[in-house]
Short mmCIF file of C-alpha atoms in Angstrom, two decimals:
data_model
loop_
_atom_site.label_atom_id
_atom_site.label_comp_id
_atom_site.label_asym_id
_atom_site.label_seq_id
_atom_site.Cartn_x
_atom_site.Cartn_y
_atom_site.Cartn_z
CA UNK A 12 -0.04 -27.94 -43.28
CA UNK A 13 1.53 -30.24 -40.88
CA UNK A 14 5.49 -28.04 -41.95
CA UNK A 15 3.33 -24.79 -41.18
CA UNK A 16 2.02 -25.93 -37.69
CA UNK A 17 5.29 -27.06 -36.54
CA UNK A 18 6.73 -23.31 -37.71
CA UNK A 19 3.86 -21.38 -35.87
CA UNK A 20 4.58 -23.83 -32.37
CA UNK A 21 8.43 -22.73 -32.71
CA UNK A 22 7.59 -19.45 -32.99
CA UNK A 23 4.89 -19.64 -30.17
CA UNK A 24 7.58 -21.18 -27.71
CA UNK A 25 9.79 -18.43 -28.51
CA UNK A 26 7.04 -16.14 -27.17
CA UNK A 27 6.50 -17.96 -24.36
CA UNK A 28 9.90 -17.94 -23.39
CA UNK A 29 10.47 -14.44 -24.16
CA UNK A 30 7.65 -13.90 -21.59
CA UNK A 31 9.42 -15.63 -18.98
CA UNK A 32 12.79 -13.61 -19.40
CA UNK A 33 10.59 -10.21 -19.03
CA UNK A 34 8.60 -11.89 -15.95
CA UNK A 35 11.59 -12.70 -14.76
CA UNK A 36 13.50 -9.21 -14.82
CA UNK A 37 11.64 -7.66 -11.96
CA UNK A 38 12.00 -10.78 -9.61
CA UNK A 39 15.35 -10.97 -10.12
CA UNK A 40 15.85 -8.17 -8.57
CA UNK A 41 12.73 -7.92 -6.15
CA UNK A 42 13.37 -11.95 -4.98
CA UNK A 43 16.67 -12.13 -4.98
CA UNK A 44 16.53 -12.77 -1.12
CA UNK A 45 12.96 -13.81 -1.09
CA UNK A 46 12.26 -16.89 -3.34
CA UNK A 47 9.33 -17.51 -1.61
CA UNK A 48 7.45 -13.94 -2.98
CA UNK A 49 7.68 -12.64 0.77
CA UNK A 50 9.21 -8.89 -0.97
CA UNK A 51 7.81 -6.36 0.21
CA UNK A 52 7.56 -4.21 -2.61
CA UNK A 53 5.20 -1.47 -1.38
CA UNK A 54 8.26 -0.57 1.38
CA UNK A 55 10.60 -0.51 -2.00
CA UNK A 56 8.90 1.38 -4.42
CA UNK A 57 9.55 5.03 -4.87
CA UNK A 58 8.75 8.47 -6.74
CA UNK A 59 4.98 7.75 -6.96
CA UNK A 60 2.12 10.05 -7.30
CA UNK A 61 0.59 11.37 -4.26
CA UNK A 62 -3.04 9.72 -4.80
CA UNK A 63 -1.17 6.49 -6.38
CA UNK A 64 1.12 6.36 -2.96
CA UNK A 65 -1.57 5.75 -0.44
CA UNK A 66 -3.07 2.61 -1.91
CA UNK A 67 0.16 1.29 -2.62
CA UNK A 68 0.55 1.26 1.19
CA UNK A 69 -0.48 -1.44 3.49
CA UNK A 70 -4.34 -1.22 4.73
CA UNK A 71 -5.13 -1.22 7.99
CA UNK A 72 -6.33 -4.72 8.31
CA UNK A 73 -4.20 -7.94 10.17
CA UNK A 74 -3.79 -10.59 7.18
CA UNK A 75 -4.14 -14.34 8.24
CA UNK A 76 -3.81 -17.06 5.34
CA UNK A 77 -5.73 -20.53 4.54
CA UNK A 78 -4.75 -22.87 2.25
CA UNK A 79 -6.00 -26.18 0.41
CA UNK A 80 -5.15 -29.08 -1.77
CA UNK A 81 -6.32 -28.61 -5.12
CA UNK A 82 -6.45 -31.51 -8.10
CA UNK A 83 -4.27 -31.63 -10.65
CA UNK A 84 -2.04 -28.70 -11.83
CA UNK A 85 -4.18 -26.26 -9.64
CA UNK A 86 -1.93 -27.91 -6.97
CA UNK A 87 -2.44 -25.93 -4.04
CA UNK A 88 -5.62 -23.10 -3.53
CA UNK A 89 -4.85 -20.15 -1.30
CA UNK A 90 -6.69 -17.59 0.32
CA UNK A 91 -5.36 -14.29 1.84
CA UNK A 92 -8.09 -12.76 4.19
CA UNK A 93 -8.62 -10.04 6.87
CA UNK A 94 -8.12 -11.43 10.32
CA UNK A 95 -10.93 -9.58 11.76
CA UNK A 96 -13.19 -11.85 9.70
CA UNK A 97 -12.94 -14.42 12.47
CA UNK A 98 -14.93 -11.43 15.53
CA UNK A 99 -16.69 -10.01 12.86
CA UNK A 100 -20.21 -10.21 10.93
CA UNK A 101 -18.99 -7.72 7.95
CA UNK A 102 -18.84 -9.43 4.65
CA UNK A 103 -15.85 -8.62 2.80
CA UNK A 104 -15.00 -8.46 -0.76
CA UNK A 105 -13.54 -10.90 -2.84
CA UNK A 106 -10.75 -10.84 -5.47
CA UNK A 107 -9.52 -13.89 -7.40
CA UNK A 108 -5.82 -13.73 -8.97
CA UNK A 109 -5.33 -15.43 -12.28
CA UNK A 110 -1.33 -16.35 -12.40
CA UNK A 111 1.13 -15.25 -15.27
CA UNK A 112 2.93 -17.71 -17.08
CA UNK A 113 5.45 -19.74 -14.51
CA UNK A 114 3.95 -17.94 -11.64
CA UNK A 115 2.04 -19.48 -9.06
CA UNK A 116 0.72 -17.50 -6.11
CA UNK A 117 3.33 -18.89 -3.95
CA UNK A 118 5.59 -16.22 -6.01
CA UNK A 119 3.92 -13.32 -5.32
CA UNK A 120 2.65 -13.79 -1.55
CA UNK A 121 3.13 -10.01 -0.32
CA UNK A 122 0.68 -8.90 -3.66
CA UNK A 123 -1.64 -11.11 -1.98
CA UNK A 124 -1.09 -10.22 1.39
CA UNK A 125 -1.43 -6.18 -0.03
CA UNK A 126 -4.86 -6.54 -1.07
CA UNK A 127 -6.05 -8.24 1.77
CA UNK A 128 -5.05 -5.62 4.01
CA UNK A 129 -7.10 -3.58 2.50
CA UNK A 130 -10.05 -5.58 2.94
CA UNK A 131 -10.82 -8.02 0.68
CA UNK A 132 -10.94 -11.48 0.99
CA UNK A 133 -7.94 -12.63 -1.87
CA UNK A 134 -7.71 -16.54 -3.58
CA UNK A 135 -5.42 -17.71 -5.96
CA UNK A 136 -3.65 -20.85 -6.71
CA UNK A 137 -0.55 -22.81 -8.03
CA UNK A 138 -1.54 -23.33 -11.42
CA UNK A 139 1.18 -22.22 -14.05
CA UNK A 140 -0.95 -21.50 -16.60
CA UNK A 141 -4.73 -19.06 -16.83
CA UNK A 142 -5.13 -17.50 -20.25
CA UNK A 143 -8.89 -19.70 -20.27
CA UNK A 144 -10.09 -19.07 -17.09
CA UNK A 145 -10.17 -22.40 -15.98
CA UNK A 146 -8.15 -21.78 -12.94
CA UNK A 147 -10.02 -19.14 -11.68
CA UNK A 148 -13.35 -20.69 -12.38
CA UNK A 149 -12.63 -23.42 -10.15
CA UNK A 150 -10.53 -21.14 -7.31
CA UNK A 151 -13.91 -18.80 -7.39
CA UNK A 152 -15.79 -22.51 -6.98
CA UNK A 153 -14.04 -23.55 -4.31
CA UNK A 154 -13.98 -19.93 -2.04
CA UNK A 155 -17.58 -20.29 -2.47
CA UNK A 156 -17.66 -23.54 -0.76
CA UNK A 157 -15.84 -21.89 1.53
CA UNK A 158 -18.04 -19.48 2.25
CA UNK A 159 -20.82 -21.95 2.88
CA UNK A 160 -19.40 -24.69 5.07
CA UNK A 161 -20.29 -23.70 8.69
CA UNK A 162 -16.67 -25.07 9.49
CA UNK A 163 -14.61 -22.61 7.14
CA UNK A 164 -12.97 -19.33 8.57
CA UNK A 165 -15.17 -17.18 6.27
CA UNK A 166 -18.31 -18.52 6.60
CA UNK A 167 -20.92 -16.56 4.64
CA UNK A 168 -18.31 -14.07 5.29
CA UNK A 169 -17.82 -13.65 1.45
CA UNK A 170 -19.03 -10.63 -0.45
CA UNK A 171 -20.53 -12.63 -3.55
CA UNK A 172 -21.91 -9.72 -4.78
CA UNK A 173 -18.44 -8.14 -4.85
CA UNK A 174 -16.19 -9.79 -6.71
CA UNK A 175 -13.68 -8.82 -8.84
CA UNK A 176 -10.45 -10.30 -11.07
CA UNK A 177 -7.13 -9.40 -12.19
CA UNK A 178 -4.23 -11.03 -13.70
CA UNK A 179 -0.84 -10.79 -15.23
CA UNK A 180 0.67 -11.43 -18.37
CA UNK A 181 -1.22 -14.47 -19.23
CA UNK A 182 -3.40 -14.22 -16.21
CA UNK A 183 -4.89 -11.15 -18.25
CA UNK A 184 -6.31 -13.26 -20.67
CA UNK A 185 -7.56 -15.37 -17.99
CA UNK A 186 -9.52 -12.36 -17.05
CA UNK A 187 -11.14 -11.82 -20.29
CA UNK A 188 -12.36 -15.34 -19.82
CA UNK A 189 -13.18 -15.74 -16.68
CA UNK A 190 -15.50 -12.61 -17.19
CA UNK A 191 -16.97 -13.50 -20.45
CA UNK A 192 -16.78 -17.55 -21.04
CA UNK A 193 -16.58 -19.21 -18.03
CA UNK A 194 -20.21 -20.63 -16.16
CA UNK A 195 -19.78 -17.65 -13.31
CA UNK A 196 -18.78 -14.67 -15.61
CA UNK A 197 -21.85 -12.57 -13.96
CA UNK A 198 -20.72 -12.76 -10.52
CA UNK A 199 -17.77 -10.32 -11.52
CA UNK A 200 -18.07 -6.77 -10.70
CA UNK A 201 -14.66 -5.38 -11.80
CA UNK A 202 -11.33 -6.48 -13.33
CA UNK A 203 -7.97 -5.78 -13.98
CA UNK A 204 -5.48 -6.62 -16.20
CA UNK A 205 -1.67 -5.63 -16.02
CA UNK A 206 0.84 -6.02 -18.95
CA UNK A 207 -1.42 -8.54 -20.40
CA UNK A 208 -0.74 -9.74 -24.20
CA UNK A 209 -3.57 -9.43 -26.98
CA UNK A 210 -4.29 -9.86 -30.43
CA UNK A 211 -1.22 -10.60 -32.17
CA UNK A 212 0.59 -12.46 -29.29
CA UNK A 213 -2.70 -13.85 -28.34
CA UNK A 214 -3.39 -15.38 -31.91
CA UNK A 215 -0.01 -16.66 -32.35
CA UNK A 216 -0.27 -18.76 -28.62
CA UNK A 217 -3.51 -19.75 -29.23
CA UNK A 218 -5.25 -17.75 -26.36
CA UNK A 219 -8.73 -16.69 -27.28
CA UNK A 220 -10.35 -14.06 -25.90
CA UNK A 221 -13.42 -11.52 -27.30
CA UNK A 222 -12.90 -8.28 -25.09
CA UNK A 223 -15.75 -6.94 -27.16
CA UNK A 224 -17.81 -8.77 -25.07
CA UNK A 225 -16.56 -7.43 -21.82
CA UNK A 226 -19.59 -6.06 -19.41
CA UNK A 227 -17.63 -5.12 -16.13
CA UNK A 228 -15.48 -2.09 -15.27
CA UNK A 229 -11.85 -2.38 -16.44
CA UNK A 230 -9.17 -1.21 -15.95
CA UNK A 231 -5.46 -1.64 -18.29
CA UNK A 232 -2.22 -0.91 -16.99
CA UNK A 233 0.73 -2.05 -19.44
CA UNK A 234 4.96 -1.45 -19.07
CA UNK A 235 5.35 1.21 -21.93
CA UNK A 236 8.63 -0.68 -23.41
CA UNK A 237 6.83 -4.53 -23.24
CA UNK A 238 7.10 -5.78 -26.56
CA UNK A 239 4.60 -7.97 -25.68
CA UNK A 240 2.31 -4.86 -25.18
CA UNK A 241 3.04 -3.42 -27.99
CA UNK A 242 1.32 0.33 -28.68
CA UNK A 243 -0.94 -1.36 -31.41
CA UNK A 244 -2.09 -4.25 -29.77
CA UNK A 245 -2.96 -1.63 -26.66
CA UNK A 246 -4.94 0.39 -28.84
CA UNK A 247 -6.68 -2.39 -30.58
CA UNK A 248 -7.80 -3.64 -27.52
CA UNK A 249 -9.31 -0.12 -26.18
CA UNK A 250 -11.53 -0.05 -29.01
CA UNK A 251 -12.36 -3.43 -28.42
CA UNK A 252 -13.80 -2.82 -25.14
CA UNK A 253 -17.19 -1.57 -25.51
CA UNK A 254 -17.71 2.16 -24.77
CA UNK A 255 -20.69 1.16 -21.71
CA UNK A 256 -18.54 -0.09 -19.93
CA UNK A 257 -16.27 2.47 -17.31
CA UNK A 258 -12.86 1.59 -18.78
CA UNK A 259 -9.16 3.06 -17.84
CA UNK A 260 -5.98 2.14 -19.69
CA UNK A 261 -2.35 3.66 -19.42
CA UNK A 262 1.06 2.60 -20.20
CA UNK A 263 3.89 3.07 -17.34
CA UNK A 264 7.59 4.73 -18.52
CA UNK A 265 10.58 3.04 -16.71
CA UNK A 266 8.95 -0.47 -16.22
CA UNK A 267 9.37 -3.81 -18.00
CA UNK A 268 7.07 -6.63 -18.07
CA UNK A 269 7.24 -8.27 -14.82
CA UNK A 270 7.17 -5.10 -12.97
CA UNK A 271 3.18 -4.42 -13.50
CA UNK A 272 2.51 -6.78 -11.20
CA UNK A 273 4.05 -4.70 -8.55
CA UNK A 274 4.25 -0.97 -9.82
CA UNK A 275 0.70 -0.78 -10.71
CA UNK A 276 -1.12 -1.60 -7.32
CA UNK A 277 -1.93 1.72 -6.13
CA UNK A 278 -4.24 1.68 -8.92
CA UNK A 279 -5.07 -1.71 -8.52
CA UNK A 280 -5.57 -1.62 -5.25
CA UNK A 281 -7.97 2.25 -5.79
CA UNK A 282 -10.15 0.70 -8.54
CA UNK A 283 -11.06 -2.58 -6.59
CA UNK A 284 -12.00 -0.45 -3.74
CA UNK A 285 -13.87 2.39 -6.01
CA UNK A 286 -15.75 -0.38 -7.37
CA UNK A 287 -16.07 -3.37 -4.98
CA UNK A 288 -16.18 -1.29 -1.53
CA UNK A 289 -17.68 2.16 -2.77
CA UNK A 290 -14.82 4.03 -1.62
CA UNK A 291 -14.96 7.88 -3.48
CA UNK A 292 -11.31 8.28 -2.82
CA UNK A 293 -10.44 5.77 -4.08
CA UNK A 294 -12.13 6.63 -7.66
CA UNK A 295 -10.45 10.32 -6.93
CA UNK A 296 -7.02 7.83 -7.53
CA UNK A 297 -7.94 6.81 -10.34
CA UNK A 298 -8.36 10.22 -12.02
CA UNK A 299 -5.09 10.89 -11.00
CA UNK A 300 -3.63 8.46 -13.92
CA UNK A 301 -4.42 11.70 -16.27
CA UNK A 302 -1.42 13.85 -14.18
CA UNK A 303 0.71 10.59 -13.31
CA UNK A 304 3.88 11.46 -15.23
CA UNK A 305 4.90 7.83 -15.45
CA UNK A 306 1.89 7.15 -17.13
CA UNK A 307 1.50 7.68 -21.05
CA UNK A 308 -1.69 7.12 -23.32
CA UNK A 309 -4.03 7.23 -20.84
CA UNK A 310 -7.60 7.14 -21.85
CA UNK A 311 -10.23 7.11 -19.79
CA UNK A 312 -14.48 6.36 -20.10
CA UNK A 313 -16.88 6.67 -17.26
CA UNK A 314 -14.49 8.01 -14.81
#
């Protein structure tokens, strides 16, 4: 037993690493000249659909940011939020990041920056490591302290009744949790997850997650090539999901793991404001994934 155990954990770190090599493609060439995650990727990318092209845009909204010290390997909680929060009374939407593996939010600061221009109020932190929800559980925790401390920037300027998830890679499990397992799964309204791993990669690293139990909109957008993604680990996990929920999935040509994070946040950025802001447009994008030829295998449910 002990002979098999040590086998499995070899072959587990393998994974793991082979995780950080795909990460690692599309920042290599996105961060070359911006270790700190300051790219600005929505300037970069190219040949998108026409629907897919406005969200993947800046919003119209000044972004200021706020961070915190966090305990232990949390290390740092950040926040990414509309600057006219500080003149206004709106409440504003909130979406918590759960990292990929390696990748703390101080990696990907224009992502965060994005969304927020858009409208939402966006949290994250330095953890390297999500797949149990643990990390967003307690960034969630701590914006809603935020919200309630007459001192904070965003006081009771949350949205707690809009909130939604997404993650990478790992951080995709980490969504499955934080929506199903963790003590505030209900406040969730919608999620994402982008090139996330799942039953066979999930069961070899130890990452449980029960998408069957999944009550939230969500949508799936995975590299087509990923090995980590592999075709029947995508489907498996479409059945999974269960059919009352409104669900979208599709698999992008021409991208590798890493680049999800980046390439799919038209989308991203369309479904959180379909179904945290009510935006009709925005759900218009999300049809679009049916005519998208970069996308293959797209299914959709409740669209």
């Amino acid at each position: 037993m002990k002979k098999k155990h040590i086998i499995i954990s070899v072959v587990a770190a393998a994974a793991v690493a082979g995780c950080f090599t795909g990460c690692g493609k599309m920042w290599e060439a996105y961060n070359a000249n911006h270790p700190s995650g300051s790219n600005r990727y929505y300037e970069m990318i190219t040949g998108l659909s026409p629907q897919e092209s406005i969200y993947m845009k800046l919003g119209s909204h000044e972004v200021k940011t706020y961070e915190e010290q966090a305990e232990g390997s949390l290390r740092m909680f950040r926040m990414w939020y509309p600057a006219d929060v500080e003149t206004s009374n709106k409440k504003y939407p909130v979406i918590v990041s759960n990292n990929g593996t390696g990748w703390p939010a101080t990696k990907y600061t224009e992502w965060f920056r994005h969304m927020a221009s858009w409208g939402f109020i966006v949290v994250g932190n330095d953890e390297g490591t999500s797949w149990n929800g643990n990390s967003a559980e307690a960034t969630l925790q701590w914006l809603i302290g935020l919200n309630s401390a007459k001192n904070s920037v965003i006081y009771q300027h949350a949205d707690l009744q809009n909130v939604g998830t997404v993650g990478h890679s790992q951080g995709g499990t980490g969504v499955e949790n934080a929506i199903t397992t963790q003590p505030s799964a209900k406040m969730y309204k919608a999620a994402v997850m982008l090139a996330s791993t799942y039953n066979g990669y999930n069961a070899l690293l130890r990452w449980n997650a029960d998408a069957s139990k999944i009550t939230i909109p969500m949508l799936v957008l995975v590299a087509n090539g990923d090995g980590l993604t592999p075709l029947k680990d995508y489907n498996t996990f479409w059945n999974a999901l269960p059919n009352s929920i409104i669900k979208v999935a599709g698999r992008r040509n021409d991208c590798g793991h890493g680049d999800m994070l980046v390439y799919g946040d038209g989308y991203v950025t369309a479904w959180f404001l379909w179904h945290l802001q009510g935006n009709t447009q925005a759900r218009e994008a999300i049809k679009e994934l049916r005519t998208n030829k970069s996308y293959v295998e797209v299914r959709m449910k409740g669209v």
